[in-house]
PDB file of C-alpha atoms in Angstrom:
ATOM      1  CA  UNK A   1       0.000   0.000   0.000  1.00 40.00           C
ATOM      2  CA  UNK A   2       1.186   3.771  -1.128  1.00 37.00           C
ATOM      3  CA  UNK A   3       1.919   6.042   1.330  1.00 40.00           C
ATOM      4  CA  UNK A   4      -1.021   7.947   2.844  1.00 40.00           C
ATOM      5  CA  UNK A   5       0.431  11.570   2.157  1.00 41.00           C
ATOM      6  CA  UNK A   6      -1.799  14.151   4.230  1.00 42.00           C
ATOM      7  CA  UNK A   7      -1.512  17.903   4.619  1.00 40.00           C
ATOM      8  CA  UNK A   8      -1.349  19.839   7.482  1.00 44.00           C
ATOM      9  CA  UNK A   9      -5.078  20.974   8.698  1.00 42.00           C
ATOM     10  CA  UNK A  10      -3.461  24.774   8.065  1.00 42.00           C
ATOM     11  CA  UNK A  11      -2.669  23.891   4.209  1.00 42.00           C
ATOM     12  CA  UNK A  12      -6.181  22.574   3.217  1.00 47.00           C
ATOM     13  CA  UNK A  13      -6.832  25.662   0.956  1.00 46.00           C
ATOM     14  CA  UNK A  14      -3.878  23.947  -0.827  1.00 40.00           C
ATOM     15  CA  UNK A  15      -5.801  20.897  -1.829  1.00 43.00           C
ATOM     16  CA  UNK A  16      -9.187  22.363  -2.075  1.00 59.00           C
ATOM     17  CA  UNK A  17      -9.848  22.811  -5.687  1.00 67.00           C
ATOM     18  CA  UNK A  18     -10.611  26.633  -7.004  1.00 79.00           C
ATOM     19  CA  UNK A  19     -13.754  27.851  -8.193  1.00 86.00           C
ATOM     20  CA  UNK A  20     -13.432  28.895 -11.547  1.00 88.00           C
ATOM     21  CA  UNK A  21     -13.168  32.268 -12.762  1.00 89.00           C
ATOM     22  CA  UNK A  22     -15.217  34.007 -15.889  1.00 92.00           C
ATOM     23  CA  UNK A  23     -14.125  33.435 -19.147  1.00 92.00           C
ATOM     24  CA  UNK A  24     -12.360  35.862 -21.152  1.00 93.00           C
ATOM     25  CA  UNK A  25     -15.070  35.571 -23.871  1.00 93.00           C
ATOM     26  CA  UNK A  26     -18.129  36.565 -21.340  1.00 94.00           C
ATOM     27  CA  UNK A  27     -15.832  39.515 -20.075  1.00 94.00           C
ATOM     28  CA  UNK A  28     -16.367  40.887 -23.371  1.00 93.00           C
ATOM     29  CA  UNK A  29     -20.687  41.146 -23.036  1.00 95.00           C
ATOM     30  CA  UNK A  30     -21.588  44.502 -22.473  1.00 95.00           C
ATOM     31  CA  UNK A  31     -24.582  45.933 -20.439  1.00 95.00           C
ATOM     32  CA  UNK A  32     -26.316  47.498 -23.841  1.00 95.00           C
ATOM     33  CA  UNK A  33     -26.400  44.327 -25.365  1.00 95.00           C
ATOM     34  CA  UNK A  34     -28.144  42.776 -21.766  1.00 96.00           C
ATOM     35  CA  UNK A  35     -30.265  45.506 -21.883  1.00 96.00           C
ATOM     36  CA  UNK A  36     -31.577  45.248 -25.056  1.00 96.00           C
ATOM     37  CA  UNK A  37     -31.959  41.308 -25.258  1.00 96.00           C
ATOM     38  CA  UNK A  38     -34.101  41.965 -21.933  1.00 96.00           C
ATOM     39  CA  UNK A  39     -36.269  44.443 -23.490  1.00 96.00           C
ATOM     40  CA  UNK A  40     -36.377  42.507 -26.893  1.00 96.00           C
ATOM     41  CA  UNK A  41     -37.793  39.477 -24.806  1.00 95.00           C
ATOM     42  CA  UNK A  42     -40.343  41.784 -23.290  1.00 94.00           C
ATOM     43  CA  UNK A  43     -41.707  43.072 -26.217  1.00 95.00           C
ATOM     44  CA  UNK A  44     -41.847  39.955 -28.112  1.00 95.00           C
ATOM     45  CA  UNK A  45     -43.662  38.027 -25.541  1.00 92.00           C
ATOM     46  CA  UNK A  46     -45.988  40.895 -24.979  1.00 90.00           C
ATOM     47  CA  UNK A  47     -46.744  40.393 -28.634  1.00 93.00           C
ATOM     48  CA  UNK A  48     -46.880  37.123 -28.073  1.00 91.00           C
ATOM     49  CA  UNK A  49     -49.676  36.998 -25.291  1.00 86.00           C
ATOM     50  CA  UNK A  50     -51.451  39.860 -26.820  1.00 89.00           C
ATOM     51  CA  UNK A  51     -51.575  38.359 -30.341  1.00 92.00           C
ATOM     52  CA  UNK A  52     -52.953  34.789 -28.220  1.00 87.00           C
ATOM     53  CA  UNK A  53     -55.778  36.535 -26.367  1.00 85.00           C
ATOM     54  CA  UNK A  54     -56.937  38.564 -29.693  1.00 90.00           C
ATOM     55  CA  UNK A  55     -57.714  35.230 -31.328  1.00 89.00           C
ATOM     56  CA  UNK A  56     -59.163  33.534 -27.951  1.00 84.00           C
ATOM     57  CA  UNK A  57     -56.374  31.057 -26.909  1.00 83.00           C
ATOM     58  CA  UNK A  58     -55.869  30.143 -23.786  1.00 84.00           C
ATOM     59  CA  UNK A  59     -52.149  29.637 -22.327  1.00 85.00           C
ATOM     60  CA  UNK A  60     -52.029  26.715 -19.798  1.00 87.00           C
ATOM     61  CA  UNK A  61     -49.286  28.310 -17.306  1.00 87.00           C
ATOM     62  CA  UNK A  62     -46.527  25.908 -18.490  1.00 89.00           C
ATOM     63  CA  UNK A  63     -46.764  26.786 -21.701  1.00 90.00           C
ATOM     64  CA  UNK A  64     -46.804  30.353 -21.346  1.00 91.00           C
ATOM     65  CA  UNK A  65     -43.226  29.540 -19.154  1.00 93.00           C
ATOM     66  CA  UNK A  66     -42.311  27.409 -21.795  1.00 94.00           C
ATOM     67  CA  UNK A  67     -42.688  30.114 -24.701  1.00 93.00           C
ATOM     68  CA  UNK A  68     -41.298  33.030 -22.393  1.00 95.00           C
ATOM     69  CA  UNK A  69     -38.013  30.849 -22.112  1.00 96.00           C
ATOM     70  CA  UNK A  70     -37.483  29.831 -25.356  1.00 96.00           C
ATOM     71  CA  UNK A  71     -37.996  34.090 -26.149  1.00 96.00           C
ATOM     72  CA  UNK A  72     -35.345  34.523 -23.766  1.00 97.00           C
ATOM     73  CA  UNK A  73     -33.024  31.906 -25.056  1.00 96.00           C
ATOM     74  CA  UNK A  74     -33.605  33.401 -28.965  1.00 96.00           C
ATOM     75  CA  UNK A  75     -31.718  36.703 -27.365  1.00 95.00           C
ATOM     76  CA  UNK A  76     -28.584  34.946 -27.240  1.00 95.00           C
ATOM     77  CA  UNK A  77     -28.452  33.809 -31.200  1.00 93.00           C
ATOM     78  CA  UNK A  78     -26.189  36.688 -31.631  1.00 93.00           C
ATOM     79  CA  UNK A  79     -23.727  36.331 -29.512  1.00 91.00           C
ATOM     80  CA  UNK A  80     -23.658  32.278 -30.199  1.00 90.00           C
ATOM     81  CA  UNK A  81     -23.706  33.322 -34.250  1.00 90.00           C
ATOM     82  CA  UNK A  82     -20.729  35.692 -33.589  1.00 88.00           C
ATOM     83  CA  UNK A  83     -18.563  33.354 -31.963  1.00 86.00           C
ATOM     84  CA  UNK A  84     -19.046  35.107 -28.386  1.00 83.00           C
ATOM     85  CA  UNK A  85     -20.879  32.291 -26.780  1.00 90.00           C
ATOM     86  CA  UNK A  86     -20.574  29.176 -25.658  1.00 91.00           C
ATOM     87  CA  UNK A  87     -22.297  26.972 -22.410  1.00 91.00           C
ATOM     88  CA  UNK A  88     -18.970  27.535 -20.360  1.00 93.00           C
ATOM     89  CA  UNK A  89     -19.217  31.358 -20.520  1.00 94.00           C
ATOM     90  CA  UNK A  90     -22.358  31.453 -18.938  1.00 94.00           C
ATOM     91  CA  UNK A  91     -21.599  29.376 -16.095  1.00 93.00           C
ATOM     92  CA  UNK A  92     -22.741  25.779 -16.956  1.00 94.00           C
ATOM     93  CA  UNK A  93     -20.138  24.318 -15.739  1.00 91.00           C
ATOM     94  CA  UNK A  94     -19.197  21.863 -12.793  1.00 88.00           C
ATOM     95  CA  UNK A  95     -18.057  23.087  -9.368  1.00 88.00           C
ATOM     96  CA  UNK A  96     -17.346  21.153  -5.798  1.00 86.00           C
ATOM     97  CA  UNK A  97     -20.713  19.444  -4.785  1.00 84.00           C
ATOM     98  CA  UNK A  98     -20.021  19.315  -1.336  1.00 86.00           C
ATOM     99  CA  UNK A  99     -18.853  22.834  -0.751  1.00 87.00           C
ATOM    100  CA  UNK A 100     -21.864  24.628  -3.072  1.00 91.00           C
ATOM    101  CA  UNK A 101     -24.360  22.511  -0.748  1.00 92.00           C
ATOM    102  CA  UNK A 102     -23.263  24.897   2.105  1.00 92.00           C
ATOM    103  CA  UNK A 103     -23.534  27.973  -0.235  1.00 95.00           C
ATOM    104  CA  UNK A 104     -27.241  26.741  -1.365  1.00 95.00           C
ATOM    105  CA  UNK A 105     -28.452  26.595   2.086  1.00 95.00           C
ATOM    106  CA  UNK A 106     -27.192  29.259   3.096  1.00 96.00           C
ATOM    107  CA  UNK A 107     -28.486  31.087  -0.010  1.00 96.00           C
ATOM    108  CA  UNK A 108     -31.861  29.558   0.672  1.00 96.00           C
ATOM    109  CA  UNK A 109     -32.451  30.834   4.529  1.00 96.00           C
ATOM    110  CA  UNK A 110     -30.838  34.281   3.618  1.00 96.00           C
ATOM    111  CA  UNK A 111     -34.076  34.188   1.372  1.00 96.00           C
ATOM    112  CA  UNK A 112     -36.762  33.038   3.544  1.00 95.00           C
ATOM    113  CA  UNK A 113     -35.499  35.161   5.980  1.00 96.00           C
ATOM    114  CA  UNK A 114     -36.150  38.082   3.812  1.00 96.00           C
ATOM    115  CA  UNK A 115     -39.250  37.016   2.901  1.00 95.00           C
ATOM    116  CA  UNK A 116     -40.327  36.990   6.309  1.00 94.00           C
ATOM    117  CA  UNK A 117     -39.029  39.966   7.596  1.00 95.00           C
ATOM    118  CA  UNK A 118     -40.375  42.121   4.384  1.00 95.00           C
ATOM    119  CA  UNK A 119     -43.768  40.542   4.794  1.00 93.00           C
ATOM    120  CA  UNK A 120     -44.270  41.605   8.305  1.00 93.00           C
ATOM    121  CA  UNK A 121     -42.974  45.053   7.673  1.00 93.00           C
ATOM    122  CA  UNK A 122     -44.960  45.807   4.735  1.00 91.00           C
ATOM    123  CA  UNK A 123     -48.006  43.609   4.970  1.00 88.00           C
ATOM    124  CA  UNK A 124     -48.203  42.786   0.802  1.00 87.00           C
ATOM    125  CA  UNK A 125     -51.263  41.788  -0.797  1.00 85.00           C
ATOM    126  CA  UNK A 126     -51.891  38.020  -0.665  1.00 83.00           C
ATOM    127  CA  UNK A 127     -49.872  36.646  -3.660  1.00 81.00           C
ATOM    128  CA  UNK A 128     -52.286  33.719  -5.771  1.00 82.00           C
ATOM    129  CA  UNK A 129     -50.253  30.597  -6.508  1.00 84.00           C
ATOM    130  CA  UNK A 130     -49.732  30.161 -10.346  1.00 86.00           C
ATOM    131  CA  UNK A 131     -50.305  26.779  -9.445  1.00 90.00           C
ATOM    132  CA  UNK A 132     -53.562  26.978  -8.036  1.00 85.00           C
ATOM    133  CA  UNK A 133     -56.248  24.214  -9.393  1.00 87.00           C
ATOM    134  CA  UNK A 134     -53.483  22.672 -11.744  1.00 91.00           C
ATOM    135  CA  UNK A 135     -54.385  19.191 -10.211  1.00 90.00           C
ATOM    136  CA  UNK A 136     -57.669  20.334 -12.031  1.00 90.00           C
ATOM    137  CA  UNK A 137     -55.835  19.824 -15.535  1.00 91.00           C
ATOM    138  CA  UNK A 138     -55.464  17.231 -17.412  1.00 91.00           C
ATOM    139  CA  UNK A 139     -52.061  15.160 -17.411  1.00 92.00           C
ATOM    140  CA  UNK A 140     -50.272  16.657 -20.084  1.00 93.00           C
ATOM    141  CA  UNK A 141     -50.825  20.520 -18.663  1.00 92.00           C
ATOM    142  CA  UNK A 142     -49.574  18.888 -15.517  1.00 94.00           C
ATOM    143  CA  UNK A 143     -46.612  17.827 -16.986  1.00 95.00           C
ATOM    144  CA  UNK A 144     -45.856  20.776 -19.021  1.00 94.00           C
ATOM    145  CA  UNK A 145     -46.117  22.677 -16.164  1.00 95.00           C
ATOM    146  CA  UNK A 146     -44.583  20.443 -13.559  1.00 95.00           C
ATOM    147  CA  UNK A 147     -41.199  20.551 -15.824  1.00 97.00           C
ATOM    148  CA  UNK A 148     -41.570  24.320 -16.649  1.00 96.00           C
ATOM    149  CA  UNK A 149     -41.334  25.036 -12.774  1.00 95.00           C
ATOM    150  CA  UNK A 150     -38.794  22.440 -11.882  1.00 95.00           C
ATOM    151  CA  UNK A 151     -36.142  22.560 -14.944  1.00 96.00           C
ATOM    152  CA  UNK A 152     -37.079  24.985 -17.747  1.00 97.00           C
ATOM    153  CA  UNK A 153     -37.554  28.395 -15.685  1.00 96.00           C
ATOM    154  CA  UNK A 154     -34.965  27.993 -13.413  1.00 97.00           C
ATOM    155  CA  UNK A 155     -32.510  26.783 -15.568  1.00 97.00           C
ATOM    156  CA  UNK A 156     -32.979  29.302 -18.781  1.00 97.00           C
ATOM    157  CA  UNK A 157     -33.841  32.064 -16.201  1.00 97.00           C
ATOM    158  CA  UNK A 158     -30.535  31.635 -14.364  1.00 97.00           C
ATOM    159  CA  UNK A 159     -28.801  31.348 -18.349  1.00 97.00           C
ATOM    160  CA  UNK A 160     -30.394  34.707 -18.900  1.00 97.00           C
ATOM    161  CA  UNK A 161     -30.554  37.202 -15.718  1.00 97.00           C
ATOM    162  CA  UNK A 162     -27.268  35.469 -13.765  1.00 97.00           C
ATOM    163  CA  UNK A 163     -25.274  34.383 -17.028  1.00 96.00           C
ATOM    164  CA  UNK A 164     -25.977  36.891 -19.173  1.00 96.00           C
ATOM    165  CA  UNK A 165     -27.486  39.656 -17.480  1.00 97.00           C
ATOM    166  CA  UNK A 166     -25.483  39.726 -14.246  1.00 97.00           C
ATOM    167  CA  UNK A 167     -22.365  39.050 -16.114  1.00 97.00           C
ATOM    168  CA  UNK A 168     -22.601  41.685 -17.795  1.00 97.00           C
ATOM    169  CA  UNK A 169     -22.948  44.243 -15.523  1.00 97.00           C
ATOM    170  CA  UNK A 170     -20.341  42.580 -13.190  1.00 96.00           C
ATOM    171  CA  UNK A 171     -17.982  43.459 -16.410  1.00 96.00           C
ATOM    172  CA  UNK A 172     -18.205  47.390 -15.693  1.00 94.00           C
ATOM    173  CA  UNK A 173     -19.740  47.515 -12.024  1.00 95.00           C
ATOM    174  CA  UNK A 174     -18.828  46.149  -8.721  1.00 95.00           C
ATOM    175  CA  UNK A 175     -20.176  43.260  -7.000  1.00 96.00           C
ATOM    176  CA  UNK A 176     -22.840  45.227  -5.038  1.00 96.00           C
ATOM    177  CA  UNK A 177     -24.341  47.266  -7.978  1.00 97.00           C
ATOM    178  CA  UNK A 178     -24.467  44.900  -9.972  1.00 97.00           C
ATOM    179  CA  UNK A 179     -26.091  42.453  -8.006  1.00 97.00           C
ATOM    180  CA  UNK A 180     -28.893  45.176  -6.872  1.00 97.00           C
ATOM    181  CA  UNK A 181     -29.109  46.227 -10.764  1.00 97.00           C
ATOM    182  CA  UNK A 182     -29.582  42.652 -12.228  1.00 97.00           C
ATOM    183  CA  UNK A 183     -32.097  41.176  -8.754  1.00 97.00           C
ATOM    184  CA  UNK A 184     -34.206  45.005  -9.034  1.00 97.00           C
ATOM    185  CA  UNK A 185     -34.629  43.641 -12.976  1.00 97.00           C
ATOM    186  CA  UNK A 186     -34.996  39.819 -12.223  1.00 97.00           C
ATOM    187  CA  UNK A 187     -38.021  41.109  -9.965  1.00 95.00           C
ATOM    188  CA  UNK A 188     -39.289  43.591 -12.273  1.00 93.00           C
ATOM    189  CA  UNK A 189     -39.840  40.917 -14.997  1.00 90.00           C
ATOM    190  CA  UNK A 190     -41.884  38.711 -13.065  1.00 91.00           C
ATOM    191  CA  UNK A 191     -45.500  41.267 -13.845  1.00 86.00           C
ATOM    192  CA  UNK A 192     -47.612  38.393 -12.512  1.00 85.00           C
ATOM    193  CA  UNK A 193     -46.714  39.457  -9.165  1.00 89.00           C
ATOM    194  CA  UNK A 194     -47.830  42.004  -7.335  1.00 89.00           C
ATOM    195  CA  UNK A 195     -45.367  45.479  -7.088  1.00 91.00           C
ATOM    196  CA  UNK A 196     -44.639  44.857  -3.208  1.00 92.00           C
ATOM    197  CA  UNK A 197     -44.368  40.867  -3.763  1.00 92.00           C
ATOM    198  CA  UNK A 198     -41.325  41.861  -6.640  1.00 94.00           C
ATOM    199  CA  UNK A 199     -38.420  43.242  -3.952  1.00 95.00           C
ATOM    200  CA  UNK A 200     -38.691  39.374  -2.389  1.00 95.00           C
ATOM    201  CA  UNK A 201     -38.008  37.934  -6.376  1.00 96.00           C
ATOM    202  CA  UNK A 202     -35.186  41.119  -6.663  1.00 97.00           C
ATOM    203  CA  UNK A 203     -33.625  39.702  -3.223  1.00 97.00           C
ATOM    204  CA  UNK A 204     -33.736  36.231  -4.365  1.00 97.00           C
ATOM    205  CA  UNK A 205     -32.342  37.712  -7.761  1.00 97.00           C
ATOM    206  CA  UNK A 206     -29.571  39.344  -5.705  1.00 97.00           C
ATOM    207  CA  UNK A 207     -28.872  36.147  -3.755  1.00 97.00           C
ATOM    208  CA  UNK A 208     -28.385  34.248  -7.240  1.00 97.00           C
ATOM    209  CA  UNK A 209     -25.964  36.089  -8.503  1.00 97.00           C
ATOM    210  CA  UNK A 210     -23.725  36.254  -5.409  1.00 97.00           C
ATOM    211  CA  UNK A 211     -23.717  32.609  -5.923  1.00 96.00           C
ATOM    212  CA  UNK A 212     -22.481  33.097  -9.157  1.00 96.00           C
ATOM    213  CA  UNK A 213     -20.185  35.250  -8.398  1.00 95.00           C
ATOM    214  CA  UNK A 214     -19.170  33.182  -5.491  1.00 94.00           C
ATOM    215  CA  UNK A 215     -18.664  29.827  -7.454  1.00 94.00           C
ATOM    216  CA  UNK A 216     -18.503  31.090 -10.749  1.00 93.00           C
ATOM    217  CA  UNK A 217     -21.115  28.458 -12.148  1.00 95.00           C
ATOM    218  CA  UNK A 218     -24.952  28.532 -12.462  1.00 96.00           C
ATOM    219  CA  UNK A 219     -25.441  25.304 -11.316  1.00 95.00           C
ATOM    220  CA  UNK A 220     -25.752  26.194  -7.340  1.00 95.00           C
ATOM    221  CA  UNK A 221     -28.353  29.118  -8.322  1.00 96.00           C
ATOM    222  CA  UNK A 222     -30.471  26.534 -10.766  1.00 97.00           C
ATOM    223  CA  UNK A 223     -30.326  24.031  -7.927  1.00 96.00           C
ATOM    224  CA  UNK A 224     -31.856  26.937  -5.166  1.00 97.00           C
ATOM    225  CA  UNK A 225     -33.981  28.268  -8.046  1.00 97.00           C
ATOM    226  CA  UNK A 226     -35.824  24.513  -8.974  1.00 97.00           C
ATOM    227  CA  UNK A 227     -36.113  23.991  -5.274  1.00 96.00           C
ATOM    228  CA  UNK A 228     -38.765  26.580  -4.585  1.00 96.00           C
ATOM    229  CA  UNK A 229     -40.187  27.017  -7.580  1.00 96.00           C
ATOM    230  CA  UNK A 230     -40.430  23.209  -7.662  1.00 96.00           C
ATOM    231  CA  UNK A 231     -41.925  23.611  -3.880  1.00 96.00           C
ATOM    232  CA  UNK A 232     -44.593  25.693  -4.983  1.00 94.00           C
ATOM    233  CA  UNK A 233     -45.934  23.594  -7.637  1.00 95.00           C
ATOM    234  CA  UNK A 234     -45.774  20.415  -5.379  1.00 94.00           C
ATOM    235  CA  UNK A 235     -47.893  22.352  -3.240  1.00 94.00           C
ATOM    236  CA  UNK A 236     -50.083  23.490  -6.054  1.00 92.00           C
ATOM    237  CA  UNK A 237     -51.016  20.146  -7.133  1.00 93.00           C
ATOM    238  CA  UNK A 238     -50.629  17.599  -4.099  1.00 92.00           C
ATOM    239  CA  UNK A 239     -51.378  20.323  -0.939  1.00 90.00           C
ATOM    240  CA  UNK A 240     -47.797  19.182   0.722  1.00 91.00           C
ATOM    241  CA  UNK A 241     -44.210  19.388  -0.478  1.00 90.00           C
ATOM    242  CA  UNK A 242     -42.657  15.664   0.409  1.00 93.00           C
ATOM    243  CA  UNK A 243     -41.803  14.683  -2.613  1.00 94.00           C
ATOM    244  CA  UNK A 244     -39.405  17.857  -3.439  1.00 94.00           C
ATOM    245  CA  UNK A 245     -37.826  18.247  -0.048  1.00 94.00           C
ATOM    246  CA  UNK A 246     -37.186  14.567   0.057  1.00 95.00           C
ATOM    247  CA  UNK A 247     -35.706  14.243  -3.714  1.00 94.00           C
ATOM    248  CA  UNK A 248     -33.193  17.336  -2.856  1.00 94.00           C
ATOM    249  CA  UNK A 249     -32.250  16.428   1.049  1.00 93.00           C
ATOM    250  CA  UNK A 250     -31.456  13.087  -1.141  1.00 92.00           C
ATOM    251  CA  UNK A 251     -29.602  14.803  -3.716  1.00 89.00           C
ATOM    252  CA  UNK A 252     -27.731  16.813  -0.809  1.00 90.00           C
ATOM    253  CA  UNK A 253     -26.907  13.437   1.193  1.00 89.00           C
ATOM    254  CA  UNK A 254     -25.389  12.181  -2.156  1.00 87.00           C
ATOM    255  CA  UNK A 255     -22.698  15.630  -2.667  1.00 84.00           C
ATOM    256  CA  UNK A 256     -21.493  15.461   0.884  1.00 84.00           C
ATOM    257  CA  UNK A 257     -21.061  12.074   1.285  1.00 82.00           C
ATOM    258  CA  UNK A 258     -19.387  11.595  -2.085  1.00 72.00           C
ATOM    259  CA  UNK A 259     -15.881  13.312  -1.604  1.00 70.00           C
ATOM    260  CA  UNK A 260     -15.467  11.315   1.516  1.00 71.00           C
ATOM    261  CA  UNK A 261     -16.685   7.836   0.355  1.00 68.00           C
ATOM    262  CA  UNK A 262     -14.334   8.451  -2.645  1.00 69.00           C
ATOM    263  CA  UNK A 263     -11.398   9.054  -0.539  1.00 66.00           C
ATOM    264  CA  UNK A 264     -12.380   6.106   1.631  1.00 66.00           C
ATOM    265  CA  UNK A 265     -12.329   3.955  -1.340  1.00 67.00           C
ATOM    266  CA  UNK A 266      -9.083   5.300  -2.938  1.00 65.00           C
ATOM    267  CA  UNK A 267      -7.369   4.553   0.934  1.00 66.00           C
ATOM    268  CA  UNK A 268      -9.036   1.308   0.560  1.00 69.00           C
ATOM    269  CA  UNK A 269      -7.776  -0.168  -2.426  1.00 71.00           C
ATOM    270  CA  UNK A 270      -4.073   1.463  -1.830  1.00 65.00           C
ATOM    271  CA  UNK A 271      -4.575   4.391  -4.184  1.00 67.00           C
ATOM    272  CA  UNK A 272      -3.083   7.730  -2.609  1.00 64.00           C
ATOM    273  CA  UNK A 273      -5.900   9.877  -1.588  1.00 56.00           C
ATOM    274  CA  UNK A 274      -3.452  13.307  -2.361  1.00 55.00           C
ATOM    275  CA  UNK A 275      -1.363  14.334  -4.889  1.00 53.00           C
ATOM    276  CA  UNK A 276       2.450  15.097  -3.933  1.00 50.00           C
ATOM    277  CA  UNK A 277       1.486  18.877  -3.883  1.00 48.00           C
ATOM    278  CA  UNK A 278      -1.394  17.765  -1.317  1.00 46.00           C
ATOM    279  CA  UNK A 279      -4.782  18.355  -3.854  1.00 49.00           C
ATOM    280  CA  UNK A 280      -6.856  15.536  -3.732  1.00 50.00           C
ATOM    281  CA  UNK A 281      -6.105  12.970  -6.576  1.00 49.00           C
ATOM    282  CA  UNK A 282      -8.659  12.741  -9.442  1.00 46.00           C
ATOM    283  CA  UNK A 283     -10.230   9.218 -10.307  1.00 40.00           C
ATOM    284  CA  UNK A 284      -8.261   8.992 -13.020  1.00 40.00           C
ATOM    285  CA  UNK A 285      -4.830   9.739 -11.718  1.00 43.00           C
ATOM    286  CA  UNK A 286      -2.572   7.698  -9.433  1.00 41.00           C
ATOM    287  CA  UNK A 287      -4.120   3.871 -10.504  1.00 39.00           C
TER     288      UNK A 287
END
């Protein structure tokens, strides 16, 4: 068996791997093309909805997401068709599991505390679920819907106010305007609310992108975002929220246990849990 080569408890910043920084190519957006994709998705799905409701259609909820996102996902044909864009710049990428749980949680109380604290203070109108009587529907609105709350808005919403919008701001601004600026407009967006519900979205829009900026990936702000808006549709359709708390306290078991159980099974089958420099060795290094 190799030698088990530990670091000193005072070096672990040594071994801890780095979050990764913006690309080059996304610290070339600026905040006039943001602003214009934002207001070009506006528009269009104003035109959309209006040109729907002229001619009598109906737009089950999830469909309407649906739509809105693929809108918002059309803004960034020009900077893919120019070369300026790929998945990587906007922060799909991997980070440490274990260490963005923390950040998640944490993300997620600073949240409902907010929530709580601006509710008492201001007393806003009773918000209306969007999911209210969707266990009324049939199966495929469910569906739609169920998968526009859980993957599709959080996901492409992230993509487009944290990736795109937030990133671009970040490129001429500080942390702290930039963050207010991109959360006030994340809020703003979301007109199915009423005005004093929005500054709870903008803080939630604020707390996303210090996640981003923290970890320099969307995935921990897609993982908070799915969460509630997953919550709320759970709730929507079933009364209770079991299902979603138990799939993601799952999901969290799984990312802290698996740096540990990976070490434990590198020690076990004589593999050297650290590299000479004292990072943790990779699965595919040191066989």
């Amino acid at each position: 068996m190799r030698r088990l080569n530990v670091v000193p408890l005072g070096d672990r910043r040594r071994w801890l791997a780095p979050w990764p920084s913006p690309t080059a190519r996304s610290q070339q957006w600026t905040a006039r093309y943001a602003l214009t994709a934002l207001v070009a998705s506006w528009l269009v799905s104003g035109v959309v909805v209006l040109a729907l409701r002229l001619v009598g259609v109906r737009i089950p909820i999830g469909l309407g997401v649906l739509i809105r996102d693929a809108i918002f996902l059309a803004t960034l044909a020009p900077l893919y068709r120019s070369g300026s864009l790929r998945t990587v710049d906007l922060g799909l990428r991997r980070v440490p599991g274990a260490r963005s749980v923390g950040l998640v949680l944490l993300g997620l109380l600073a949240y409902g505390w907010f929530s709580v604290l601006w509710t008492s203070a201001v007393h806003p109108p009773p918000v209306r679920s969007p999911f209210l009587g969707i266990a009324h529907q049939s199966t495929i609105v469910i569906v739609l819907t169920g998968f526009a709350a859980a993957v599709s808005a959080p996901v492409v919403e992230e993509i487009f106010f944290r990736g795109l919008l937030y990133r671009s701001f970040r490129n001429r601004l500080g942390i702290g305007p930039a963050c207010v600026i991109a959360g006030a407009l994340f809020g703003l967006g979301h007109t199915d609310y009423p005005l004093l519900v929005r500054p709870e979205l903008a803080f939630f829009g604020v707390v996303a992108a210090l996640l981003y900026e923290r970890t320099g990936s969307l995935l921990p702000g897609i993982a908070m975002h799915s969460f509630i808006d997953a919550t709320g549709f759970e709730i929507g359709l079933t009364g209770n929220d079991r299902v979603v708390i138990t799939v993601f306290l799952l999901f969290t078991i799984i990312l802290l246990a698996h740096p540990p159980l990976r070490g434990l099974g590198r020690l076990l089958t004589g593999k050297p849990v650290f590299r000479p420099g004292g990072r943790p060795m990779s699965d595919s290094q040191g066989g």
